[in-house]
Short mmCIF file of C-alpha atoms in Angstrom, two decimals:
data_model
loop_
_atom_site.label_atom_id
_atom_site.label_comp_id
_atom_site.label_asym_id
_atom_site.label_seq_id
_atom_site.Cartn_x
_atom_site.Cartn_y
_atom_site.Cartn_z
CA UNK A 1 -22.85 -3.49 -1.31
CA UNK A 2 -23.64 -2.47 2.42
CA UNK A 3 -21.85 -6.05 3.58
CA UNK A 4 -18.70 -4.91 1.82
CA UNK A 5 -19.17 -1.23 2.84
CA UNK A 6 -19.56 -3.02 6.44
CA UNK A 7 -16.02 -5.44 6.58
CA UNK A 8 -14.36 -2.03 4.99
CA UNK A 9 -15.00 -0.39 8.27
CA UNK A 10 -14.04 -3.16 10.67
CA UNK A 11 -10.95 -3.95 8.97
CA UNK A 12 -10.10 0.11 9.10
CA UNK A 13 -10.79 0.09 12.52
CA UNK A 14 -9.32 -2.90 13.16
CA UNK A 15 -5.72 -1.39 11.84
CA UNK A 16 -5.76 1.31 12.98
CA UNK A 17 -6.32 -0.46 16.64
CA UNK A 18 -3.16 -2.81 15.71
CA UNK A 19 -0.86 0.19 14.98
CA UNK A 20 -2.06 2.04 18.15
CA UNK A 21 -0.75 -1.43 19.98
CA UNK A 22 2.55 -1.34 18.09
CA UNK A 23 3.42 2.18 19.36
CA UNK A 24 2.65 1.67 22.57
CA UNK A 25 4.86 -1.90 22.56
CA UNK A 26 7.85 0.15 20.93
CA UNK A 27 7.09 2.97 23.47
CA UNK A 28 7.31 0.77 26.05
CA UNK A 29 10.42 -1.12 25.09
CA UNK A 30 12.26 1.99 24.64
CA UNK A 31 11.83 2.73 28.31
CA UNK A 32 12.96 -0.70 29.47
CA UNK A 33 15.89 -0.71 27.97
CA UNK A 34 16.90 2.49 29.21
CA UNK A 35 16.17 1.78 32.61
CA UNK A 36 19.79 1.63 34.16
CA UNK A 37 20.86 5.08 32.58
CA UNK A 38 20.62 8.63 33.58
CA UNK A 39 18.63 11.42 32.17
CA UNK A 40 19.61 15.45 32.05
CA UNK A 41 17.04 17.68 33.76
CA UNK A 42 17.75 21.25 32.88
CA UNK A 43 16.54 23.61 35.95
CA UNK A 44 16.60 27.41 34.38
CA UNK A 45 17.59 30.15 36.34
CA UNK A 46 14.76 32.05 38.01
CA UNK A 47 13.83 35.70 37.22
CA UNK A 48 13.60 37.78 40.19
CA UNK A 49 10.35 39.56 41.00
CA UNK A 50 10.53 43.07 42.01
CA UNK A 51 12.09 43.60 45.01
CA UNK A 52 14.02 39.96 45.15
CA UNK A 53 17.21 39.21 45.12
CA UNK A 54 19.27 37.82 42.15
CA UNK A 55 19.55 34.41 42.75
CA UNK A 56 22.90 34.29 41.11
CA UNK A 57 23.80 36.91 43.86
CA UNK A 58 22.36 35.34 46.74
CA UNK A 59 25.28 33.98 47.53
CA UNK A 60 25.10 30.65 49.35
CA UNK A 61 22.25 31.12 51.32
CA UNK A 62 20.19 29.51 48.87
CA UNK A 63 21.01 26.19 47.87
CA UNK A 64 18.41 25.05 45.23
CA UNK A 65 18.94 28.07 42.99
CA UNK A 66 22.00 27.59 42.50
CA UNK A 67 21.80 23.77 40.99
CA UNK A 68 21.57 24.83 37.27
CA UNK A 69 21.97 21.05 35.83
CA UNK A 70 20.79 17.62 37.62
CA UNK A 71 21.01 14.46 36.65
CA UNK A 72 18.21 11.96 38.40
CA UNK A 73 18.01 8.03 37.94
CA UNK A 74 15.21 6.90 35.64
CA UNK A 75 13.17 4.56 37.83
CA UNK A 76 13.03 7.10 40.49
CA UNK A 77 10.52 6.17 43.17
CA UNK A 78 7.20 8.53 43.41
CA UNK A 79 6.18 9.99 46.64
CA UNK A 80 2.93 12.20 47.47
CA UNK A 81 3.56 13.06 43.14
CA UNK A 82 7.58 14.02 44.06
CA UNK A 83 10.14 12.00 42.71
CA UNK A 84 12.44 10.52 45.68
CA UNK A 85 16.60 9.03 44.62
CA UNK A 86 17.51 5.89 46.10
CA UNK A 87 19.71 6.29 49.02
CA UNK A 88 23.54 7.38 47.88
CA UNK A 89 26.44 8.55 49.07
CA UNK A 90 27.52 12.41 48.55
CA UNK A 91 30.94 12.80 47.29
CA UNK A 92 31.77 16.61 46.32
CA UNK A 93 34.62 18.33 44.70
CA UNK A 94 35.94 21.82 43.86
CA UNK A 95 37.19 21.97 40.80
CA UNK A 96 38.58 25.62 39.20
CA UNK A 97 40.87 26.17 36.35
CA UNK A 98 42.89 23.70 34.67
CA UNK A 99 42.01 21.07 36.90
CA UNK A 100 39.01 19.53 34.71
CA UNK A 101 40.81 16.04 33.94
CA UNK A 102 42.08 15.48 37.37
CA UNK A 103 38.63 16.18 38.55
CA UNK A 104 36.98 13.52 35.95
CA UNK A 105 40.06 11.07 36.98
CA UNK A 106 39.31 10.96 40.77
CA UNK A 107 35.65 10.46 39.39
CA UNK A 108 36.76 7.49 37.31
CA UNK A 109 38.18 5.72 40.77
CA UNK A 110 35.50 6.60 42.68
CA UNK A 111 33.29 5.17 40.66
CA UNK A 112 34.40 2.18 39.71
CA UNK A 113 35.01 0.58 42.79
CA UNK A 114 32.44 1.46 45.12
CA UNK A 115 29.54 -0.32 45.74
CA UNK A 116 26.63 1.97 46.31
CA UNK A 117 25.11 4.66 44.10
CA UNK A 118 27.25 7.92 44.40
CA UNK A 119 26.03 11.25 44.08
CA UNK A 120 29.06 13.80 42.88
CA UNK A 121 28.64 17.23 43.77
CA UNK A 122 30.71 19.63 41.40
CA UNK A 123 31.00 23.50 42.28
CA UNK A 124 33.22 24.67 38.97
CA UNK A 125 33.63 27.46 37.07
CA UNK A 126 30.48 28.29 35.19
CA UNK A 127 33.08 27.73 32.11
CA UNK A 128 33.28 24.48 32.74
CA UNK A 129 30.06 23.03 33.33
CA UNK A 130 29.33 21.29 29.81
CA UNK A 131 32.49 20.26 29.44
CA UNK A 132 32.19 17.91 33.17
CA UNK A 133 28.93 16.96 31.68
CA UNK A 134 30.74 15.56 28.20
CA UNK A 135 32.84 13.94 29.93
CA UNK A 136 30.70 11.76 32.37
CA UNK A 137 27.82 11.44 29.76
CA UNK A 138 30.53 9.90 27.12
CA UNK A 139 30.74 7.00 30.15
CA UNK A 140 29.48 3.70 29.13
CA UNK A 141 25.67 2.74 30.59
CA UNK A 142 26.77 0.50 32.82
CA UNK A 143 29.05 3.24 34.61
CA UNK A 144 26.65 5.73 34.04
CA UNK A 145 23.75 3.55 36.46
CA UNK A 146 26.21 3.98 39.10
CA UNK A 147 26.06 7.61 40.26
CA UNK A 148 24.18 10.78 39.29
CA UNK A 149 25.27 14.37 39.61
CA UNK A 150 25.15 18.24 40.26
CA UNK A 151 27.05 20.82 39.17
CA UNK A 152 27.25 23.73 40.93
CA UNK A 153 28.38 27.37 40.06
CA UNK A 154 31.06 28.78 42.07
CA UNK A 155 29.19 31.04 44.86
CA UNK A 156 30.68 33.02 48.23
CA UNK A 157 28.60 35.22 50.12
CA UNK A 158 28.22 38.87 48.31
CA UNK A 159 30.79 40.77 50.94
CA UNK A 160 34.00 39.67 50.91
CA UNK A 161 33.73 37.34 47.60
CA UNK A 162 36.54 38.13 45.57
CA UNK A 163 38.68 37.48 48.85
CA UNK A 164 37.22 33.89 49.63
CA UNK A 165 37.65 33.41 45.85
CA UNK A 166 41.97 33.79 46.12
CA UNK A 167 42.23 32.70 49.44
CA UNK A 168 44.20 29.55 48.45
CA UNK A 169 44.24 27.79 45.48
CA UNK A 170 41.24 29.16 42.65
CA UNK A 171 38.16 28.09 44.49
CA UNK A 172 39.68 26.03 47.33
CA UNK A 173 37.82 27.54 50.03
CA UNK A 174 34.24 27.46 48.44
CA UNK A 175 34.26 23.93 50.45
CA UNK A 176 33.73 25.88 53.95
CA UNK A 177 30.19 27.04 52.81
CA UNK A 178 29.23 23.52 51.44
CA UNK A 179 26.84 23.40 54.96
CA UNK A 180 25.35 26.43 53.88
CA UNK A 181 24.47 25.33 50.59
CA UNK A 182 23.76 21.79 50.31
CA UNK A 183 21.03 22.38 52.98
CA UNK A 184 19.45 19.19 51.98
CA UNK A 185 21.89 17.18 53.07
CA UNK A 186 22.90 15.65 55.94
CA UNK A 187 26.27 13.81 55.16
CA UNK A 188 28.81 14.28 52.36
CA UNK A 189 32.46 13.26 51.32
CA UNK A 190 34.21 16.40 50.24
CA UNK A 191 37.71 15.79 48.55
CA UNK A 192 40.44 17.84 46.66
CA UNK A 193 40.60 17.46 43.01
CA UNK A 194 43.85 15.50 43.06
CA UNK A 195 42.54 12.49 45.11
CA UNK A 196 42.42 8.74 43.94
CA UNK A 197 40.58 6.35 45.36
CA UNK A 198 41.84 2.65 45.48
CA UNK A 199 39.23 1.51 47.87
CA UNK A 200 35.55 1.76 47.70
CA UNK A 201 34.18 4.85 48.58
CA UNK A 202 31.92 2.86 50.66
CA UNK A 203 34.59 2.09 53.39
CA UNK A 204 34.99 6.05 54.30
CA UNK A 205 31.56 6.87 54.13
CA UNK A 206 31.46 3.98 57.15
CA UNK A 207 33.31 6.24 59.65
CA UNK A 208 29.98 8.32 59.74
CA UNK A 209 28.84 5.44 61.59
CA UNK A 210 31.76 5.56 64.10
CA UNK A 211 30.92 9.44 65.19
CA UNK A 212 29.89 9.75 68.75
CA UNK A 213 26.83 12.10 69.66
CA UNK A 214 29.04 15.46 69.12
CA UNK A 215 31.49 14.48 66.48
CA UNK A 216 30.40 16.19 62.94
CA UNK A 217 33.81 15.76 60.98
CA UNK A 218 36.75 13.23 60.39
CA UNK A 219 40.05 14.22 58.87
CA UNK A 220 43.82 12.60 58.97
CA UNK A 221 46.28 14.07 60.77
CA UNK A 222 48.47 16.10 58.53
CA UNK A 223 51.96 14.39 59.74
CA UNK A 224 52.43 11.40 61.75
CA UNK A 225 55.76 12.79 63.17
CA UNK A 226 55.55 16.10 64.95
CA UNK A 227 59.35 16.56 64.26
CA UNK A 228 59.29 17.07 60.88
CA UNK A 229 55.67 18.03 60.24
CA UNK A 230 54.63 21.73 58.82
CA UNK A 231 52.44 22.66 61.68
CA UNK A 232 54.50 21.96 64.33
CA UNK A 233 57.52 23.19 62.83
CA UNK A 234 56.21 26.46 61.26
CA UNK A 235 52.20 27.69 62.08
CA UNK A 236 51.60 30.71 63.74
CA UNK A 237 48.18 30.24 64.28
CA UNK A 238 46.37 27.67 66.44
CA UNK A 239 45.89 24.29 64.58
CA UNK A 240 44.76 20.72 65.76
CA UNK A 241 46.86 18.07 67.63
CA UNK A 242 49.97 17.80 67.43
CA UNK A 243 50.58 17.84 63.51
CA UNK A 244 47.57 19.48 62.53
CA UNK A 245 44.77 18.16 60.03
CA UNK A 246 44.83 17.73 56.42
CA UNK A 247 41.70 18.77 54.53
CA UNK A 248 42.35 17.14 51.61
CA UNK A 249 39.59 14.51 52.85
CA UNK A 250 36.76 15.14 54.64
CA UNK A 251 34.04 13.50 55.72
CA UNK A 252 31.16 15.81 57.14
CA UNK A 253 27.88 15.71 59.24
CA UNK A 254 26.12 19.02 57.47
CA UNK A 255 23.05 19.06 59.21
CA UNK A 256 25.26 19.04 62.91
CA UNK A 257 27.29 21.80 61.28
CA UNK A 258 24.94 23.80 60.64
CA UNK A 259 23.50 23.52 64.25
CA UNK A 260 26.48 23.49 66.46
CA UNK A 261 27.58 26.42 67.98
CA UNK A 262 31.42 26.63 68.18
CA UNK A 263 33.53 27.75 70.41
CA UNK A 264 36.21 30.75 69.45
CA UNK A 265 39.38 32.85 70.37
CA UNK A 266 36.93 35.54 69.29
CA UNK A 267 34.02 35.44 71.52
CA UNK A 268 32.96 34.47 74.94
CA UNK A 269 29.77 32.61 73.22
CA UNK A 270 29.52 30.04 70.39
CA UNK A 271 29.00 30.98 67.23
CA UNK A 272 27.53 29.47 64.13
CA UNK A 273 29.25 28.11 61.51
CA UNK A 274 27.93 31.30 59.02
CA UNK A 275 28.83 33.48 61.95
CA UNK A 276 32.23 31.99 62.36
CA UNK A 277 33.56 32.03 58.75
CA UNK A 278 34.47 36.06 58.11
CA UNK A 279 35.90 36.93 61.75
CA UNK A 280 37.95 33.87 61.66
CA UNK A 281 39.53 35.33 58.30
CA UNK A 282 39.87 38.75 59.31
CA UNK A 283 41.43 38.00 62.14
CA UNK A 284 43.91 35.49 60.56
CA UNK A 285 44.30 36.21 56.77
CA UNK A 286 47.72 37.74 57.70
CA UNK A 287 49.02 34.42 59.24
CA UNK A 288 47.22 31.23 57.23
CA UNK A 289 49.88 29.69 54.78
CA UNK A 290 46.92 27.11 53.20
CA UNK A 291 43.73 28.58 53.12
CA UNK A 292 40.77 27.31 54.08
CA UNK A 293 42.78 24.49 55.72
CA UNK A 294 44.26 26.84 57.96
CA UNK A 295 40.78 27.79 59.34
CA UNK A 296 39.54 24.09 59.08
CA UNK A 297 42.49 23.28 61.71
CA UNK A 298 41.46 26.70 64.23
CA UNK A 299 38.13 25.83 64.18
CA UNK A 300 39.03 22.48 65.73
CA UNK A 301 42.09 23.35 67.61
CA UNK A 302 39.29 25.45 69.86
CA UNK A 303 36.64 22.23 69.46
CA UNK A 304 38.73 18.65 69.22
CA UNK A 305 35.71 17.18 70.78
CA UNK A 306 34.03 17.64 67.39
CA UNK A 307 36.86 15.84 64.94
CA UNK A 308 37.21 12.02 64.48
CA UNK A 309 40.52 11.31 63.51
CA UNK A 310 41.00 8.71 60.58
CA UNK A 311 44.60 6.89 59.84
CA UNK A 312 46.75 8.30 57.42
CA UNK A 313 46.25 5.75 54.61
CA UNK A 314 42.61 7.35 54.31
CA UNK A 315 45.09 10.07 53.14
CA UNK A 316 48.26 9.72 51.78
CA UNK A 317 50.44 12.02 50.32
CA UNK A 318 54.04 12.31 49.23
CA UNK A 319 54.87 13.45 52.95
CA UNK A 320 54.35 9.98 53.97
CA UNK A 321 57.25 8.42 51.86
CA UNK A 322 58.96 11.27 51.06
CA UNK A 323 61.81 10.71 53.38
CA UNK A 324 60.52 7.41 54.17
CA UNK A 325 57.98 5.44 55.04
CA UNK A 326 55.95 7.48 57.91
CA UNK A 327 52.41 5.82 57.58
CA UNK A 328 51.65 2.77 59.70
CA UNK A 329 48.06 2.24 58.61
CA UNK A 330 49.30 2.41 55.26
CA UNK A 331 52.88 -0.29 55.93
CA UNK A 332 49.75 -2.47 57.11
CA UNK A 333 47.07 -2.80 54.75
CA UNK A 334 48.23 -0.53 51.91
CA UNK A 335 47.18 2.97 50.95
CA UNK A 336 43.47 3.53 50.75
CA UNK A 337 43.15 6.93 49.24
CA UNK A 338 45.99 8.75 47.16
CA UNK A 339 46.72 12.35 47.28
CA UNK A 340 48.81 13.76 44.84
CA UNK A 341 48.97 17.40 46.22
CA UNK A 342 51.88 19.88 44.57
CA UNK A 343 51.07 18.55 41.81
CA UNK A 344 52.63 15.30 41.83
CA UNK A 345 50.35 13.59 39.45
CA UNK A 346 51.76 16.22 36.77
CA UNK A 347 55.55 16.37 36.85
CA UNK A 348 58.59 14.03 37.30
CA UNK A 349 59.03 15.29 41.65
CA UNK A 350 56.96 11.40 42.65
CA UNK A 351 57.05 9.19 39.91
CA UNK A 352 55.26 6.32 42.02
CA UNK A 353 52.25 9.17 42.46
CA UNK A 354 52.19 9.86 39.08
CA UNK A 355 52.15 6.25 37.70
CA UNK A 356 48.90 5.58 39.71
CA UNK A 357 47.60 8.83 38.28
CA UNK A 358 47.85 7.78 34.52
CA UNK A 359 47.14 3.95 35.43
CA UNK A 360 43.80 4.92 36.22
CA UNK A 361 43.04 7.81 33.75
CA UNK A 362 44.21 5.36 30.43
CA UNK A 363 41.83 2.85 32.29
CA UNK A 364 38.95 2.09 29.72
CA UNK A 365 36.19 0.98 32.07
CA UNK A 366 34.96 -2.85 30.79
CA UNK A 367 38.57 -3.65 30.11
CA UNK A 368 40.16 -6.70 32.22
CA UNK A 369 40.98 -4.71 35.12
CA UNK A 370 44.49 -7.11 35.82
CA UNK A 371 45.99 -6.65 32.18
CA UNK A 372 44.71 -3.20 31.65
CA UNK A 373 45.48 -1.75 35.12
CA UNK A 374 47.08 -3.89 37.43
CA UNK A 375 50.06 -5.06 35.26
CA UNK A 376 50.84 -2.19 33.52
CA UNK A 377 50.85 -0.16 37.24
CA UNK A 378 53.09 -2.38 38.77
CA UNK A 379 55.66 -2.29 35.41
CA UNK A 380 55.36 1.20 36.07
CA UNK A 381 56.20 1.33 39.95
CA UNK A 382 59.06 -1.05 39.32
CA UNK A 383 60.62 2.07 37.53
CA UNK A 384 60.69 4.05 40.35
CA UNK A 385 62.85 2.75 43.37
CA UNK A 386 65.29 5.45 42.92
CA UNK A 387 62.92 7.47 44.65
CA UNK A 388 61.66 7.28 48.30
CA UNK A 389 58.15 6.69 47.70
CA UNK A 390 59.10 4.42 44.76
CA UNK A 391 60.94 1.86 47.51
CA UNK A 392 57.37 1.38 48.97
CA UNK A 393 55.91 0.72 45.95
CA UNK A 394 54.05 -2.00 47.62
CA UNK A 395 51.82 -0.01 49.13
CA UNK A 396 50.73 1.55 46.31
CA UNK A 397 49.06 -1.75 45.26
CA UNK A 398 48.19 -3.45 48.32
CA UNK A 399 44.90 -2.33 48.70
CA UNK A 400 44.05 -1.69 45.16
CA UNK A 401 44.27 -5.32 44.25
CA UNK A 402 41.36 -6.00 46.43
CA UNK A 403 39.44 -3.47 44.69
CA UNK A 404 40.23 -4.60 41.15
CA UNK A 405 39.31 -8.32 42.42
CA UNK A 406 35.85 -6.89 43.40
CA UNK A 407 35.03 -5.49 39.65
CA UNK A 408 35.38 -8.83 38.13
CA UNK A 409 34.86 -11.28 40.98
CA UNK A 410 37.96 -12.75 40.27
CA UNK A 411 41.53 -12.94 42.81
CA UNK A 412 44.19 -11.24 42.15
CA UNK A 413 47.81 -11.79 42.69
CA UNK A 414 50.40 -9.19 42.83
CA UNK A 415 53.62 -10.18 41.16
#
């Protein structure tokens, strides 16, 4: 009786040993196979002891409170017990009112043709937070392992807020405190909503590389042609160059913006970018036309030595072709990055704009990128060479194709 009382017990133990190994297998291969994708960490707002400030009224001064959602790669490496990202570049974006899907589409091209991991920084309207997150969780996996994100709630500093806020378009100039709130950063991409890329990302963030010891920012000149270009023709305030600068994209050295001490039309001493913001709006708010762009192109008039210019097909808008072709950089090697500003992408004005626009948002990432975006592009462009911009419709595609031959390995040939 005790010998079968005995083999009762090991074969108990023995089972309940083999299950414990089972779990742990399944546990395991759970993990590995979702290795490549993202995971949501929600960071809750903070309660305020006695005596501290809000920190949704801090304003920008305080950069980590304000990152309600972030999304980390699994297989993060672990420093010292502190998880540390792999190395990516910062692309961020603005993105207020009804400009949700134009925001996801620039996204889409961002994302699919670069090369390194990108990390997309979205200040939005608190409204509008879940539904950026729907759209870039619904993202396959294997799009998904490409970037990670933060969204950001739309913050100015306390005094003065509801003036930054309408400044320019809803939200526009939330941009100029990016320094001031992203104070972990030392480099970032910032770009308007209505930008496409048809290169990687990867090539601009390579101009950081080009900055001498003083430069902190690169923009495109606004106009190529002083003769017909809005600054020249029509500013009454100081601006860069001889066109001016376009804001539209901008690639910025944070950390050397937050250290620099600029020179002003306001002072005999340099001031800091915080301390340069407000007097540079009160003293100008009744002559700016376009916001924070405006203030962008003061700023530099009174410290060129700080601004690396980058040709126009970094940034090309309907200004290049609207009266014809005005963009050598672009008449060369194609356009690099489209910008589809007064709203283009959205009415019948640029029909060449617009069929990029919807080429790339009807895109369903995995799909041959020749049948599903290439041909049905250039169909498109063929359809509009009644237009300015639609006679250099060759541009528009000139560039891309090299991008579209680098998501499947593959040449491809124009028509």
């Amino acid at each position: 009786m005790r010998r079968y009382i005995r083999a009762l017990l090991m074969c108990t133990v023995f089972a309940v040993f083999s299950g414990l190994y089972v779990y742990s297998a399944l546990f395991d291969a759970d993990v590995s196979a979702g290795a490549n994708g993202v995971k949501t960490i929600y960071v809750p707002p903070k309660v305020p002891r006695p005596g501290q400030e809000d920190p949704d009224e801090a304003g920008p001064q305080s950069s980590h409170r304000h990152n309600r959602y972030i999304m980390r790669q699994r297989g993060e490496l672990e420093v010292g017990g502190q998880s540390r990202p792999p190395p990516s570049m910062h692309l961020a974006v603005v993105a207020c009112g009804e400009r949700l899907e134009e925001t996801v589409t620039m996204f889409k091209s961002a994302v699919l043709f670069s090369f390194k991991c990108l990390h997309l920084h979205i200040f939005a309207e608190d409204q509008l937070h879940a539904r950026f997150m729907e759209a870039l969780e619904s993202w396959p996996g294997f799009i998904r392992s490409r970037f990670n994100y933060t969204v950001y709630p739309i913050r100015f500093p306390s005094e003065n807020a509801a003036e930054w806020k309408k400044l320019f378009k809803p939200c526009a100039s939330q941009r100029l405190f990016l320094p001031l709130i992203l104070k972990d950063i030392e480099s970032l991409v910032y770009v308007d909503s209505d930008i496409l890329f048809l290169q990687p990302v990867d090539r601009l963030w390579d101009f950081l590389s080009r900055f001498d010891s003083a430069q902190l920012a690169a923009m495109a000149p606004e106009h190529e042609e002083p003769r017909i270009a809005w600054y020249s023709r029509f500013a009454r305030h100081p601006f860069y160059g001889r066109t001016g600068i376009n804001s539209g994209v901008m690639l910025m050295n944070l950390t050397r913006m937050r250290s620099m001490f600029f020179k002003n039309d306001m002072t005999s001493v340099g001031l800091r970018w915080e301390e340069l913001l407000m007097p540079l709006l009160q003293k100008y708010k009744l002559n700016i036309t376009w916001g924070d762009q405006d203030l962008l192109n003061i700023i530099f008039h009174y410290n060129p030595e700080l601004l690396l210019e980058f040709p126009c097909q970094w940034n090309y808008r309907p200004d290049h072709c609207i009266y014809g072709s005005n963009c050598a950089s672009a008449e060369d090697n194609g356009i690099y990055i489209l910008h589809g500003n007064r709203g283009v992408y959205h009415d019948h004005k640029q029909p060449a704009f617009k069929s990029v626009y919807e080429a790339i948002r009807k895109y369903s990432f995995g799909a041959d990128p020749v049948s599903s975006l290439l041909a049905p592009l250039e169909e498109q462009l063929l359809k509009t060479t009644h237009t300015y911009c639609g006679k250099s419709h060759a541009l528009f595609t000139k560039a891309l194709v090299h991008s579209l031959a680098g998501i499947n390995g593959k040449a491809v040939r124009l028509r």
